[in-house]
CSV table of C-alpha atoms and ligand atoms in Angstrom, one decimal:
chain,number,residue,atom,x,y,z
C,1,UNK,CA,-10.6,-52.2,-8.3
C,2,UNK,CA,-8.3,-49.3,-8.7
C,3,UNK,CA,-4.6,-49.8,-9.6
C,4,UNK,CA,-1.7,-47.9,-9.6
C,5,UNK,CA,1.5,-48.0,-11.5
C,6,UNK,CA,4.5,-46.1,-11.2
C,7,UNK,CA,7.3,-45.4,-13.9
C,8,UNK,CA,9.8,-48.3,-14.0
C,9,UNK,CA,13.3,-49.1,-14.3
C,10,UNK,CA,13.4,-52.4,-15.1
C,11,UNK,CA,11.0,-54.6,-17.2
C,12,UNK,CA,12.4,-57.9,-17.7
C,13,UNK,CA,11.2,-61.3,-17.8
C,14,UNK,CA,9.2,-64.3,-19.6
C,15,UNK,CA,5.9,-64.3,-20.0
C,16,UNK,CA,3.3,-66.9,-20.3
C,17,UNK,CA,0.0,-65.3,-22.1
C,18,UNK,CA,-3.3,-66.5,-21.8
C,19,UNK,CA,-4.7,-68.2,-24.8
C,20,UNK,CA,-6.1,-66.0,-27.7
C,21,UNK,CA,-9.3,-65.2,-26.8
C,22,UNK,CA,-10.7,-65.0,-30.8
C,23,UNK,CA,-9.2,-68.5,-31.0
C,24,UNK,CA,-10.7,-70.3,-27.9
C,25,UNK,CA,-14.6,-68.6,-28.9
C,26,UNK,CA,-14.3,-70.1,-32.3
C,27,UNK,CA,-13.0,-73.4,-31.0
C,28,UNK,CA,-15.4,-73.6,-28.6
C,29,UNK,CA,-18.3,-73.0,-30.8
C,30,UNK,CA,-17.1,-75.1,-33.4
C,31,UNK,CA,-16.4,-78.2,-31.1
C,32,UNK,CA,-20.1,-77.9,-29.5
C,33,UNK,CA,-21.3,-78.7,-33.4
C,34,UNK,CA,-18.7,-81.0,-34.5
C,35,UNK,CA,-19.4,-84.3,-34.1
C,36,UNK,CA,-17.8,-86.4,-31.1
C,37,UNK,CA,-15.2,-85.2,-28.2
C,38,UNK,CA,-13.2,-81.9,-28.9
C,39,UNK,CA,-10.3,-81.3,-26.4
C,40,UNK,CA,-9.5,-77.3,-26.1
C,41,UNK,CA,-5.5,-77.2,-24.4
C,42,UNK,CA,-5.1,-74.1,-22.6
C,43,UNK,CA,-8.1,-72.9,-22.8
C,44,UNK,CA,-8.4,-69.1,-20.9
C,45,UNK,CA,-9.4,-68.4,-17.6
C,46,UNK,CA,-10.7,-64.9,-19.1
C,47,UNK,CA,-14.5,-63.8,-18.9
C,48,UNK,CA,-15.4,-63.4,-22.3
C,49,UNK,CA,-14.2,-67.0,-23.4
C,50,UNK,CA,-15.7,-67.8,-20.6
C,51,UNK,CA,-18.8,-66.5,-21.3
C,52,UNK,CA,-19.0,-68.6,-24.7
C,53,UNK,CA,-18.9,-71.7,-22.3
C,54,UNK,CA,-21.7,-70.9,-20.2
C,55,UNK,CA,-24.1,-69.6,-23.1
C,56,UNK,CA,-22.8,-73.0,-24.9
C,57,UNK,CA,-23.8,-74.8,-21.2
C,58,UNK,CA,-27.0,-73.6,-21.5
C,59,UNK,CA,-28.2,-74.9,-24.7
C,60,UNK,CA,-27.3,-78.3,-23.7
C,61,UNK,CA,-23.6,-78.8,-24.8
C,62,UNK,CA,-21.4,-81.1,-22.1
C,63,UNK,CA,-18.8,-79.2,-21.1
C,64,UNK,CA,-15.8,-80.7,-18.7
C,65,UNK,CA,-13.5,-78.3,-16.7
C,66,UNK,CA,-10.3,-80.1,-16.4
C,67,UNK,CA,-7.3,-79.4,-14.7
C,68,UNK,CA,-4.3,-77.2,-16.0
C,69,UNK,CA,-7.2,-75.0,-18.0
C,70,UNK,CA,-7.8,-77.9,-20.5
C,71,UNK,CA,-11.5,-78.1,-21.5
C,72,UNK,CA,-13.6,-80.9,-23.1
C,73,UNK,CA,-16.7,-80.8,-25.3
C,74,UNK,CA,-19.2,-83.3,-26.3
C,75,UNK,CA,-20.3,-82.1,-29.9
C,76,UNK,CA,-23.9,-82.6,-30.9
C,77,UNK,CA,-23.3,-82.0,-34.3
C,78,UNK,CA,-25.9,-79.3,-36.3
C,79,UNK,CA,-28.6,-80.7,-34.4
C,80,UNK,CA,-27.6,-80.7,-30.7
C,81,UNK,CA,-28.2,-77.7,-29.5
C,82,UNK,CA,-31.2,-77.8,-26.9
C,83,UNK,CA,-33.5,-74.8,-26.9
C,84,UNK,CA,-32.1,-72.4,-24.0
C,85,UNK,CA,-34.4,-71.7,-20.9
C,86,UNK,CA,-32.7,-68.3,-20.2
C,87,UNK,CA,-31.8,-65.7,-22.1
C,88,UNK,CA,-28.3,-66.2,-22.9
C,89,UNK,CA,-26.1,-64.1,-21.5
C,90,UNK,CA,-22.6,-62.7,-23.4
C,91,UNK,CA,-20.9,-60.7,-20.2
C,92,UNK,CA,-18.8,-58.2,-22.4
C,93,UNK,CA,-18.3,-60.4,-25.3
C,94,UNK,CA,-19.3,-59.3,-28.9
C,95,UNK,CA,-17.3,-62.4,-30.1
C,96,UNK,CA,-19.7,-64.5,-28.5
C,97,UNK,CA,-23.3,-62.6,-29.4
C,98,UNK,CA,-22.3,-62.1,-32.7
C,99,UNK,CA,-21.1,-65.6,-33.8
C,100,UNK,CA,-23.6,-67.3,-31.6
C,101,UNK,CA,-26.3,-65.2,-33.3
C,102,UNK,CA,-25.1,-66.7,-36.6
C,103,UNK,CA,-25.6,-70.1,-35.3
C,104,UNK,CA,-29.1,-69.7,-33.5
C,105,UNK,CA,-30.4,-67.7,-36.7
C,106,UNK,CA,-31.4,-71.4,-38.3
C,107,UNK,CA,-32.3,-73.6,-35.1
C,108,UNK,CA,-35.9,-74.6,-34.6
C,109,UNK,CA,-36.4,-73.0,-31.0
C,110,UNK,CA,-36.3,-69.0,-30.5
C,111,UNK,CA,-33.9,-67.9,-28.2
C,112,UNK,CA,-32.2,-64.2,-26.6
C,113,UNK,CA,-29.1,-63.1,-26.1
C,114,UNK,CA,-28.2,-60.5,-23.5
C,115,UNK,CA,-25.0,-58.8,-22.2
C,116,UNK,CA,-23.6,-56.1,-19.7
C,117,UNK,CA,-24.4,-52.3,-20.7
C,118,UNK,CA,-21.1,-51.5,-22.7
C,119,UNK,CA,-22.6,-54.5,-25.4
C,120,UNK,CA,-25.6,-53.5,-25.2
C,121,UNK,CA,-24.6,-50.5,-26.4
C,122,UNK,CA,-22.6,-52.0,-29.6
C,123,UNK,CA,-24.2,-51.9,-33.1
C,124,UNK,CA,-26.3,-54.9,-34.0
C,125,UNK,CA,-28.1,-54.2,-37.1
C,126,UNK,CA,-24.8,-55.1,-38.9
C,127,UNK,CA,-25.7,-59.2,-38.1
C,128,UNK,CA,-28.9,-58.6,-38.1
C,129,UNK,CA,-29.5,-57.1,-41.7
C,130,UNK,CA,-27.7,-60.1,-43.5
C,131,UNK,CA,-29.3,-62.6,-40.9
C,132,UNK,CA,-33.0,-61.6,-42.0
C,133,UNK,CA,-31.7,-61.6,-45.8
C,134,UNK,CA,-31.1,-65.0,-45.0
C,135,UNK,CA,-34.9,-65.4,-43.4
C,136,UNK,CA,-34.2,-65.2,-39.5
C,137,UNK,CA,-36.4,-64.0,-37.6
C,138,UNK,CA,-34.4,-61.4,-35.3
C,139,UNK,CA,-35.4,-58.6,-33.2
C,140,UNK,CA,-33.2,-55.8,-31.9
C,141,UNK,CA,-33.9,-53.4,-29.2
C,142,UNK,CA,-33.1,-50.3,-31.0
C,143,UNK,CA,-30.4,-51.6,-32.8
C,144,UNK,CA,-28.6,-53.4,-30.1
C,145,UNK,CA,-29.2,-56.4,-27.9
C,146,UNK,CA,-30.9,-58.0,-26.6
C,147,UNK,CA,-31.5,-59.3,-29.5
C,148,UNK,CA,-34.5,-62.0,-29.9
C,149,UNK,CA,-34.4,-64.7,-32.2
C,150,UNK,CA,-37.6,-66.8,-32.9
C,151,UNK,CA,-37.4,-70.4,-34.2
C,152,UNK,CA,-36.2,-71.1,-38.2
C,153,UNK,CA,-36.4,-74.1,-39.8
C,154,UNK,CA,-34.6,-73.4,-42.8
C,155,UNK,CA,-31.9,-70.3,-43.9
C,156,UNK,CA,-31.4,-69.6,-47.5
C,157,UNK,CA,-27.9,-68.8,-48.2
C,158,UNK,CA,-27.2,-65.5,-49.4
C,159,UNK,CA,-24.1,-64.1,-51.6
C,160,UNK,CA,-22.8,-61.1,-49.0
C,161,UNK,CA,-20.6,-58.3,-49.8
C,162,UNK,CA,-19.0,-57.1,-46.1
C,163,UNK,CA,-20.2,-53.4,-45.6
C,164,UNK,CA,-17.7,-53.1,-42.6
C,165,UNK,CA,-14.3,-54.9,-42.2
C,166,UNK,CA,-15.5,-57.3,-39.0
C,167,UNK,CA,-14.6,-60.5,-38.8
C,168,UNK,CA,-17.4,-61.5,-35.9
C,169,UNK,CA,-20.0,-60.0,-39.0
C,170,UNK,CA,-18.2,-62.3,-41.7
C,171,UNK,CA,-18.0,-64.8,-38.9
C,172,UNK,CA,-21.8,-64.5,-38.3
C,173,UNK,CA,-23.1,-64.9,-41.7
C,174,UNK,CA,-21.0,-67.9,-42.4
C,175,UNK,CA,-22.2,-69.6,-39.6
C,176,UNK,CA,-25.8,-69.1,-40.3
C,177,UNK,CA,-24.4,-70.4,-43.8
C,178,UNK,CA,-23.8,-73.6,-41.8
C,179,UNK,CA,-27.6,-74.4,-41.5
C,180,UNK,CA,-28.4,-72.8,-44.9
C,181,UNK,CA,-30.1,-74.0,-47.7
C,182,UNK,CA,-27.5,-73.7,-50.5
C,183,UNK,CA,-23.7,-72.1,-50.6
C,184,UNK,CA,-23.7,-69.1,-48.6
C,185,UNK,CA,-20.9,-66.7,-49.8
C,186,UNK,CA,-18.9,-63.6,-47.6
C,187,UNK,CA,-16.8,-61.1,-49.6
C,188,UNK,CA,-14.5,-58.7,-48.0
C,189,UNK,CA,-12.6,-56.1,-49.8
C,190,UNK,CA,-10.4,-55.4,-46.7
C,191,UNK,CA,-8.7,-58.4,-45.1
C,192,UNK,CA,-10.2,-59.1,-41.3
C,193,UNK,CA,-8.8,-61.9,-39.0
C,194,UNK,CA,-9.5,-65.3,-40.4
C,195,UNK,CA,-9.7,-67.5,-37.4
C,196,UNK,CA,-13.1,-68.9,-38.6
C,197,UNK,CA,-12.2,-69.9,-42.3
C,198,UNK,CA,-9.1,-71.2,-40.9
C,199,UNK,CA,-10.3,-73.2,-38.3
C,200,UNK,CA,-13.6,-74.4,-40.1
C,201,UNK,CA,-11.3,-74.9,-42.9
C,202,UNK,CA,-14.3,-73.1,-45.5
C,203,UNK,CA,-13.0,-72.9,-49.2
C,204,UNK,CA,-11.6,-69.3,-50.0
C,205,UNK,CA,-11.0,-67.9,-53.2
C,206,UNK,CA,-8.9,-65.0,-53.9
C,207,UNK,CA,-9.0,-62.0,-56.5
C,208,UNK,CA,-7.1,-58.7,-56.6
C,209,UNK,CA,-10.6,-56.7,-55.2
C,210,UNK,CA,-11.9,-59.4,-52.6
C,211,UNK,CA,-11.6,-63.0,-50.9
C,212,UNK,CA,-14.7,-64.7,-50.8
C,213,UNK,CA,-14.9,-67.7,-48.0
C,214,UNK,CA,-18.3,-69.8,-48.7
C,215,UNK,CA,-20.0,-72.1,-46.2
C,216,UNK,CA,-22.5,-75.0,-46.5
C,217,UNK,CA,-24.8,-77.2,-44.4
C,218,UNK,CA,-22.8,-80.0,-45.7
C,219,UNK,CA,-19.2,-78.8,-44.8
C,220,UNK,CA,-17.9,-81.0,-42.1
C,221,UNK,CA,-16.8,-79.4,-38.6
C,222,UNK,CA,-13.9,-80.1,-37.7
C,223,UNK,CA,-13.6,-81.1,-34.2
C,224,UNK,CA,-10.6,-82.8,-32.1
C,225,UNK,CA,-8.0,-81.9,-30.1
C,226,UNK,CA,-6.9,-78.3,-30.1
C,227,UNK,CA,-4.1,-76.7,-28.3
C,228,UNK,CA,-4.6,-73.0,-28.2
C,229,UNK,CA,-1.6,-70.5,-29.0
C,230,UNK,CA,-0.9,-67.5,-26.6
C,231,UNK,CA,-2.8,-64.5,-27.3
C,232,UNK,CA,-1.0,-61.6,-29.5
C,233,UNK,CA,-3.1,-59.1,-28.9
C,234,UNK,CA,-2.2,-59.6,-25.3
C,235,UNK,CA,1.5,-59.9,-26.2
C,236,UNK,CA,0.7,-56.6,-28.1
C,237,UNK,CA,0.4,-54.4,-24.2
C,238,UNK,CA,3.8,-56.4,-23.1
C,239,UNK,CA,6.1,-55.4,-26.3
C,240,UNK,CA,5.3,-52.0,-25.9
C,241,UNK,CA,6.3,-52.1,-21.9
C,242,UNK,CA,9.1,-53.4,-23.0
C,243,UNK,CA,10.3,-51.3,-25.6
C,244,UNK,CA,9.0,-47.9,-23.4
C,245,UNK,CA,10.1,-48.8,-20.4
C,246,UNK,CA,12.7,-50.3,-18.1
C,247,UNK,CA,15.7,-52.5,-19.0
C,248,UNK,CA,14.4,-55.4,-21.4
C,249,UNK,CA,14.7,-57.9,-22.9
C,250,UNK,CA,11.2,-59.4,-22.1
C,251,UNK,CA,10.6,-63.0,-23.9
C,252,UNK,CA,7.2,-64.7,-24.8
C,253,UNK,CA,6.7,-67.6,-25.8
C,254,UNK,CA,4.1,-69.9,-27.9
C,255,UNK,CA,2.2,-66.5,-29.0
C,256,UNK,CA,-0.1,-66.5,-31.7
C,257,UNK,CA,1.2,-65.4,-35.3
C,258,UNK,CA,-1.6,-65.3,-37.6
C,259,UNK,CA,-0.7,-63.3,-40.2
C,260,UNK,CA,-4.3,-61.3,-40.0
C,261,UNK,CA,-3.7,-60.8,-36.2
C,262,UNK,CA,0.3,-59.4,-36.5
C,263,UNK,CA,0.3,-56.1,-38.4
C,264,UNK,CA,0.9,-54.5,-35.1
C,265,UNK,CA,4.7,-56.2,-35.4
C,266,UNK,CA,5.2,-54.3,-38.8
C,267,UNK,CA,4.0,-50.6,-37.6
C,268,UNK,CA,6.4,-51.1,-34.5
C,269,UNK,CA,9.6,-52.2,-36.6
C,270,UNK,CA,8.6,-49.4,-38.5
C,271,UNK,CA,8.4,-47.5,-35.8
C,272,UNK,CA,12.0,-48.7,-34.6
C,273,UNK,CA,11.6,-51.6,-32.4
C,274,UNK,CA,14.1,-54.4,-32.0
C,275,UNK,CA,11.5,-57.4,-31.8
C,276,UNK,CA,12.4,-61.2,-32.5
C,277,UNK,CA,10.3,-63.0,-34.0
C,278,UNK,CA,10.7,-66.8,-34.3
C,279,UNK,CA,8.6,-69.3,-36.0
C,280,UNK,CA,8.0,-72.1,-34.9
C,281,UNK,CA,6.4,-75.6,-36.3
C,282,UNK,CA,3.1,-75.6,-35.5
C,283,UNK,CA,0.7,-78.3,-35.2
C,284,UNK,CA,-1.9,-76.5,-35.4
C,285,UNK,CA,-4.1,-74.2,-38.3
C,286,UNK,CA,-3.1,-71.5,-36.1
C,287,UNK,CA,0.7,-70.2,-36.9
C,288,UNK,CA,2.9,-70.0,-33.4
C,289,UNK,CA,6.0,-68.6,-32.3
C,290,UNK,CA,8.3,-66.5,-29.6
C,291,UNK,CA,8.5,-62.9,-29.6
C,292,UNK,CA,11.5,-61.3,-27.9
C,293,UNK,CA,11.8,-57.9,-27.2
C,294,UNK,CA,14.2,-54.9,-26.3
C,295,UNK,CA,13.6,-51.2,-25.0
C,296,UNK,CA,13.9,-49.5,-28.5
C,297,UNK,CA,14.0,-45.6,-29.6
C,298,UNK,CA,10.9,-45.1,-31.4
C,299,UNK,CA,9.6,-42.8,-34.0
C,300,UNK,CA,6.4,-41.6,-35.2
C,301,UNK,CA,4.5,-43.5,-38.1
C,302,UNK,CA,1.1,-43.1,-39.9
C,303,UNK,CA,-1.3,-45.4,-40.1
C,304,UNK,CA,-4.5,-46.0,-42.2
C,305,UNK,CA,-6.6,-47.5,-45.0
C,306,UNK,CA,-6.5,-51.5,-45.5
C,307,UNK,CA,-3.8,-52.1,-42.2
C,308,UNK,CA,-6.4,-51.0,-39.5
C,309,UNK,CA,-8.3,-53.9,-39.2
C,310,UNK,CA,-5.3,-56.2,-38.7
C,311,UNK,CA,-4.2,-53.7,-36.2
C,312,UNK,CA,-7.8,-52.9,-34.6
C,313,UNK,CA,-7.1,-54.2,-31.0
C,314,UNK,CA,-4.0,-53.0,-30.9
C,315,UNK,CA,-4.6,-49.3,-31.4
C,316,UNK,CA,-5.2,-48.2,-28.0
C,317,UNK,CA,-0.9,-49.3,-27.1
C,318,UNK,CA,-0.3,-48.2,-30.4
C,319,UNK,CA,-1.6,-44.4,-28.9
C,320,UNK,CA,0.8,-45.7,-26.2
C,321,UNK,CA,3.9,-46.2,-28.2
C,322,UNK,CA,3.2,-43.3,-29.9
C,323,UNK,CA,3.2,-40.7,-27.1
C,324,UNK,CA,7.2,-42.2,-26.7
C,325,UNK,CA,8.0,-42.0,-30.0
C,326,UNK,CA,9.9,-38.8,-31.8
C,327,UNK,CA,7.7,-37.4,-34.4
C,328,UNK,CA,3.9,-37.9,-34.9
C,329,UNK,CA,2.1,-40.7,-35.1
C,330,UNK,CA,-1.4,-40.3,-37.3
C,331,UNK,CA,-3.7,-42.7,-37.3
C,332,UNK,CA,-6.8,-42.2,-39.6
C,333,UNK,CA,-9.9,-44.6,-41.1
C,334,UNK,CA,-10.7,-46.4,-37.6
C,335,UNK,CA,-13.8,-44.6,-36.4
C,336,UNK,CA,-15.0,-48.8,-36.1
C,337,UNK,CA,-12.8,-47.9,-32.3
C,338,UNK,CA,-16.0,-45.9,-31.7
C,339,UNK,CA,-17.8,-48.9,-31.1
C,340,UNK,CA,-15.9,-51.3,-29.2
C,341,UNK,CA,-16.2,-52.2,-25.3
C,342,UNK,CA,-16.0,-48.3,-25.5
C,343,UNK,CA,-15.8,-45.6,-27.5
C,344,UNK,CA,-11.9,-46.2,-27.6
C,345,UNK,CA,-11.4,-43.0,-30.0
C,346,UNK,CA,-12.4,-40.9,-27.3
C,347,UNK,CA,-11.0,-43.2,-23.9
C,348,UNK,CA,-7.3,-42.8,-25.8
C,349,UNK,CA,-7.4,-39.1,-26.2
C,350,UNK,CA,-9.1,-38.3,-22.9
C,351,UNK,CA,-6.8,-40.5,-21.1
C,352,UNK,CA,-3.1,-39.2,-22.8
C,353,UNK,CA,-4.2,-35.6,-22.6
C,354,UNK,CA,-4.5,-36.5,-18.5
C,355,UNK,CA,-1.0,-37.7,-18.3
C,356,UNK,CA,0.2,-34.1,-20.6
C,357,UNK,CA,0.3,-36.2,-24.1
C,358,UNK,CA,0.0,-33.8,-27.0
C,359,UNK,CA,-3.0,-35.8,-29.0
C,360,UNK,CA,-5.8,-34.3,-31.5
C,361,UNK,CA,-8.8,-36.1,-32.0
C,362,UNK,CA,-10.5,-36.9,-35.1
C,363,UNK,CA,-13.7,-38.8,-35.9
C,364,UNK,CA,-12.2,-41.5,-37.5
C,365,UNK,CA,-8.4,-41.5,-35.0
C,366,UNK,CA,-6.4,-39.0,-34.2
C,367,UNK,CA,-2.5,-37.7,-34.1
C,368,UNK,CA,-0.5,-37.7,-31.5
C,369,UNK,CA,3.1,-35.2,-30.8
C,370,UNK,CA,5.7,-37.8,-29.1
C,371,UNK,CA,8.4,-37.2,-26.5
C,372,UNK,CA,5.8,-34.7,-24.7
C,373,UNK,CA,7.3,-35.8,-21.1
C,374,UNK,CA,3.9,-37.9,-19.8
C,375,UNK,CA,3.1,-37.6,-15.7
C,376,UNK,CA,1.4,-39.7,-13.6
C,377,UNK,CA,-2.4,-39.0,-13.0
C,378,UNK,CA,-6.0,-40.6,-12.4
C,379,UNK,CA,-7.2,-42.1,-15.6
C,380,UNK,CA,-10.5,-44.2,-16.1
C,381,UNK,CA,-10.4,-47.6,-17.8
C,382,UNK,CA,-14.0,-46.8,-19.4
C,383,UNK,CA,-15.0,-50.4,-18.1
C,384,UNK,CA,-12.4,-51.5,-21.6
C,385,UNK,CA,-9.9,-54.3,-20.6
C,386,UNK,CA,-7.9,-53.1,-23.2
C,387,UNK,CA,-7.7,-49.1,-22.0
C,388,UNK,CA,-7.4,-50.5,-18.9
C,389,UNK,CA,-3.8,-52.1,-19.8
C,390,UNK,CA,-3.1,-49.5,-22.4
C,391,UNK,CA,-2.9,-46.9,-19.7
C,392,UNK,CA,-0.9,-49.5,-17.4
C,393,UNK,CA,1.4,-49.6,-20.2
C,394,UNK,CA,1.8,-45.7,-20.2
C,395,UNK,CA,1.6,-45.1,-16.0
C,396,UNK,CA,5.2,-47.3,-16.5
C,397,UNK,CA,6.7,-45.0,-18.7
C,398,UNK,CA,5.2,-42.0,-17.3
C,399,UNK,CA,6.9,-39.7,-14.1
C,400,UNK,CA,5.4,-40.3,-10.7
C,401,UNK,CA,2.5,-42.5,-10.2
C,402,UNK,CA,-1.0,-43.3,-12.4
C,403,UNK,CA,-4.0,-44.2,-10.8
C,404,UNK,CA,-6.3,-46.3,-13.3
C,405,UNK,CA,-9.9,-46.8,-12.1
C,406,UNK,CA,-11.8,-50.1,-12.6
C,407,UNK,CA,-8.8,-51.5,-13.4
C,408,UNK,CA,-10.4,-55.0,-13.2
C,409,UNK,CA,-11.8,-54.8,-16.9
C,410,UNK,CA,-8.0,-56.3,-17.5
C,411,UNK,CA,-9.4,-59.2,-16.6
C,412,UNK,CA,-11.8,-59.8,-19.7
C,413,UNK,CA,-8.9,-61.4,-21.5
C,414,UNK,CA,-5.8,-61.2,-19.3
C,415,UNK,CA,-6.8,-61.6,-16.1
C,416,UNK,CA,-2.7,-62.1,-14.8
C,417,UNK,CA,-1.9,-58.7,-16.6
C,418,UNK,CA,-1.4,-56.6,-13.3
C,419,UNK,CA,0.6,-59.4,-11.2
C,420,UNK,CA,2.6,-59.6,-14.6
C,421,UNK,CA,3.3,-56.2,-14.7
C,422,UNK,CA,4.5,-55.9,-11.5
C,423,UNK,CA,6.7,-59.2,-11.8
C,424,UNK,CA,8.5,-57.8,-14.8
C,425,UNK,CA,9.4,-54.6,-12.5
C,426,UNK,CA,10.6,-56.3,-9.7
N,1,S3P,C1,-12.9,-60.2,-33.2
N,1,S3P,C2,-13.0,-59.3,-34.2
N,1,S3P,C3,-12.8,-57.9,-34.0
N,1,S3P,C4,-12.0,-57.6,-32.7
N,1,S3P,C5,-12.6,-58.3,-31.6
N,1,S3P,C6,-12.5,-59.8,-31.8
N,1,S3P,C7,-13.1,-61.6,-33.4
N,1,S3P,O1,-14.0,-57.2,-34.0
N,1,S3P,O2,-12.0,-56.2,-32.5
N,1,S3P,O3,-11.8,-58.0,-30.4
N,1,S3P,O4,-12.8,-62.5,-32.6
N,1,S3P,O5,-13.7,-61.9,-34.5
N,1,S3P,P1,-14.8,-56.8,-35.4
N,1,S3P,O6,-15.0,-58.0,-36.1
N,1,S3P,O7,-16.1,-56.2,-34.9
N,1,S3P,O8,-13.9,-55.7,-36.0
C-alpha cells in the first residue's frame, strides 16, 4: 500500500491506542502456562500479537476470540503445551521467537520457529548462546532463524550476565528458567523494559552495578484477568504530530506508563514539549494514565549511554522531532537500531536526507541540524511499522506532499494509525 500525507494545519483530537504490544505477548504467553482461564481485555488486533496467538494455537493452547477484542486462554500449566506439527511461524515478531524460544528450550518434543525475511535476518545467537548453556539443544541457520529446537527434558539454570541491553534476551533466559533445574539468575547492568519480571512477578534484587531477576520451575504463573493498557510506544508517533504539526491539543487516554517504557517523555520535555501527564489508579502491575499534548517549540538534545534502551522504539520519531527542533539533536550508543525490523540507523537517515533534513550518520546513531525546512517526497517504509509512521509523522510537518511506500507495515502494531492520522487533520 502506498500512502501519502501532506503537511497539516490542524491536528486535534482523542485517541484510542491499541494495546501495548510487549504487554499482550507476555500476557499471552504467560496465560497459556498458568494454570486455569486467563481473560486478556483489549487485547490488539496488530499482527505481531497476533502472531503469538497462532504459534500458541498451534501447540495446543484453547484460545477464544471474543467480541470487543477481549481474548480468553485455557492455561495448561508447564506441562500443556502439545508438540507443534508445523513450524511455528512469528510473522515479523522477535517478541514472539525470542520468548517462545525460551519456553520451548525445556519441553520434551523438538520444535522450529520461522518468520518473514526481515526476522530472519535478526541476530539469534544472542538466545541461543545462553539457551545451550543451559543444555537446549538449538540450531540456527547461520545465526538467525529458523531456529530448530530438539526435545529437552531437563534445563539447568544458569547465573547470566546480559551481554546486550534486550529485554526479549533477558525475557528468554528467564523463561527457559521456568523449566529449569535450580534458580536461574539474569543480570543487567543497563535497565531494559520489565514487562516480564513485572508481570511474572520474579523476585528482583537491586545493587548500584545491576538488577538481577531470578526465575524457577516452582514460581507460580500468575494467570487471571488482565486488562491491557494502551500502547506508549504507539502514543510515542502521535505526541510528536502533535507537538510538530497542526493546532493541538491531542488527548490519549489509558496509555501505558511503565516507567522502563517512558524515557521518550523526559527527552521531549527536555526538548521543550508541553505534555500532560496524569496518573491514574491502576489495577493492574502495569502503571496507566492520560497523556495530553500541545504543538510545542522544540530544541535539540543529546542522547546516549544508559537512556537508549528505554527509549529504543522511539528513536526513529525521535529523528523526527529532531529535524523540527532548533539546534542538534545527537544521538549516540544505539547501533542495537541496526538490527531491528530494519536497519533503522540507516532507514532514518536515508529517509530525512529525502525530505532535505540535514542528518549525519554514524555507526552507532547519528546527528541531525533542525529547522532545515523538510519537503515532501517518496520515502520507503523498509517493510518497518515503525519507519513507516515515523515518516507519516514527518510528511505532516513537511511542505507539499510525502509519498511513503509499503505503508502497510503500520499495521504490525497500529493497524488504525493512517485513518487516525487523517481524523486528527480533518
Ligand atoms: C521488546 C524489546 C525490545 C523492543 C521490541 C520489544 C520486548 O527489543 O525493541 O520492540 O517486548 O521485549 P530488544 O529486547 O531486542 O531490545
Amino acid at each position: 500500500m502506498i500512502q501519502t500525507i501532506s503537511s497539516s494545519t490542524r491536528f486535534t483530537g482523542t485517541v484510542e491506542l491499541p494495546a501495548d504490544k510487549s504487554i499482550a505477548h507476555r500476557a499471552a504467553l504467560f496465560a497459556s502456562i498458568a494454570d486455569g482461564v486467563s481473560t486478556l481485555h483489549h487485547f490488539p488486533a496488530s499482527a505481531d500479537p497476533q502472531s503469538t496467538l497462532s504459534c500458541l494455537r498451534q501447540l495446543g493452547v484453547p484460545i477464544e476470540n471474543s467480541p470487543n477484542h477481549t481474548v480468553v486462554i485455557q492455561g495448561g500449566g508447564r506441562h500443556g503445551f502439545c508438540a507443534p506439527n508445523a513450524p511455528l511461524d512469528c510473522g515479523n515478531s522477535g517478541t514472539t521467537m525470542r520468548l517462545l524460544t525460551g519456553m520451548l528450550a525445556g519441553q520434551p518434543f523438538d520444535s522450529e520457529l520461522i518468520g518473514d525475511a526481515s526476522l530472519n535476518a535478526r541476530p539469534m545467537r544472542r538466545i541461543a548462546a545462553p539457551l545451550r548453556a543451559m543444555g537446549a539443544r538449538i540450531s540456527l541457520t547461520d545465526g538467525h532463524a529458523p531456529i530448530k529446537i530438539q526435545r529437552c527434558e531437563k534445563l539447568k539454570a544458569i547465573d547470566y550476565r546480559l551481554p546486550v541491553a534486550s529485554a526479549q534476551v533477558k525475557s528468554c533466559v528467564l523463561l527457559a528458567g521456568l523449566w529449569a533445574d535450580g534458580s536461574t539468575t539474569v543480570r543487567e547492568a543497563i535497565p531494559s523494559r520489565d514487562h516480564t519480571e513485572r508481570m511474572l512477578r520474579l523476585p528482583i534484587s537491586r545493587s548500584t552495578q545491576e538488577c538481577s531477576i531470578n526465575s524457577d520451575a516452582l514460581h507460580p504463573i500468575p494467570g487471571g484477568t488482565v486488562i491491557l493498557p494502551g500502547d506508549f510506544s504507539a502514543a510515542a508517533f502521535l505526541l510528536v504530530a502533535a507537538l510538530i504539526a497542526g493546532t493541538g491539543p491531542v488527548h490519549l487516554p489509558n496509555v501505558g506508563l511503565n516507567p522502563s517504557r517512558t524515557g521518550l517523555l523526559a527527552v521531549l520535555k527536555q526538548m521543550g514539549a508541553e505534555i500532560q501527564v496524569t496518573a491514574h489508579n491502576a489495577s493492574g502491575v502495569e502503571p496507566v494514565g492520560s497523556l495530553t499534548v500541545q504543538r510545542s517549540p522544540l530544541r535539540g538534545v543529546v542522547i546516549q549511554g544508559r537512556q537508549i534502551p528505554n527509549i529504543i522504539d522511539e528513536i526513529p520519531i525521535i529523528a523526527v522531532a529532531g529535524a523540527f527542533a532548533k539546534g542538534t539533536t545527537i544521538l549516540r550508543d544505539a547501533t542495537e537500531l541496526r538490527y531491528k525490523e530494519c536497519d533503522r540507523i540507516h532507514a532514518i537517515v536515508t529517509n530525512l536526507r529525502k525530505l532535505g533534513a540535514e542528518i549525519e550518520e554514524f555507526k552507532d546513531g547519528f546527528a541531525i541540524t533542525g529547522m532545515v525546512p523538510l519537503k515532501g517526497n517518496t520515502v520507503s517504509s523498509y517493510d518497518d511499522h515503525r519507519i513507516a509512521m515515523a515518516m507519516g509523522v514527518a510528511g505532516l510537518a513537511a511542505s507539499g506532499t510525502t509519498t511513503i511506500q509499503n505503508a502497510d507495515a503500520a499495521s504490525v502494531s497500529f493497524p488504525e494509525f493512517w485513518d487516525t492520522i487523517s481524523r486528527l487533520q480533518t
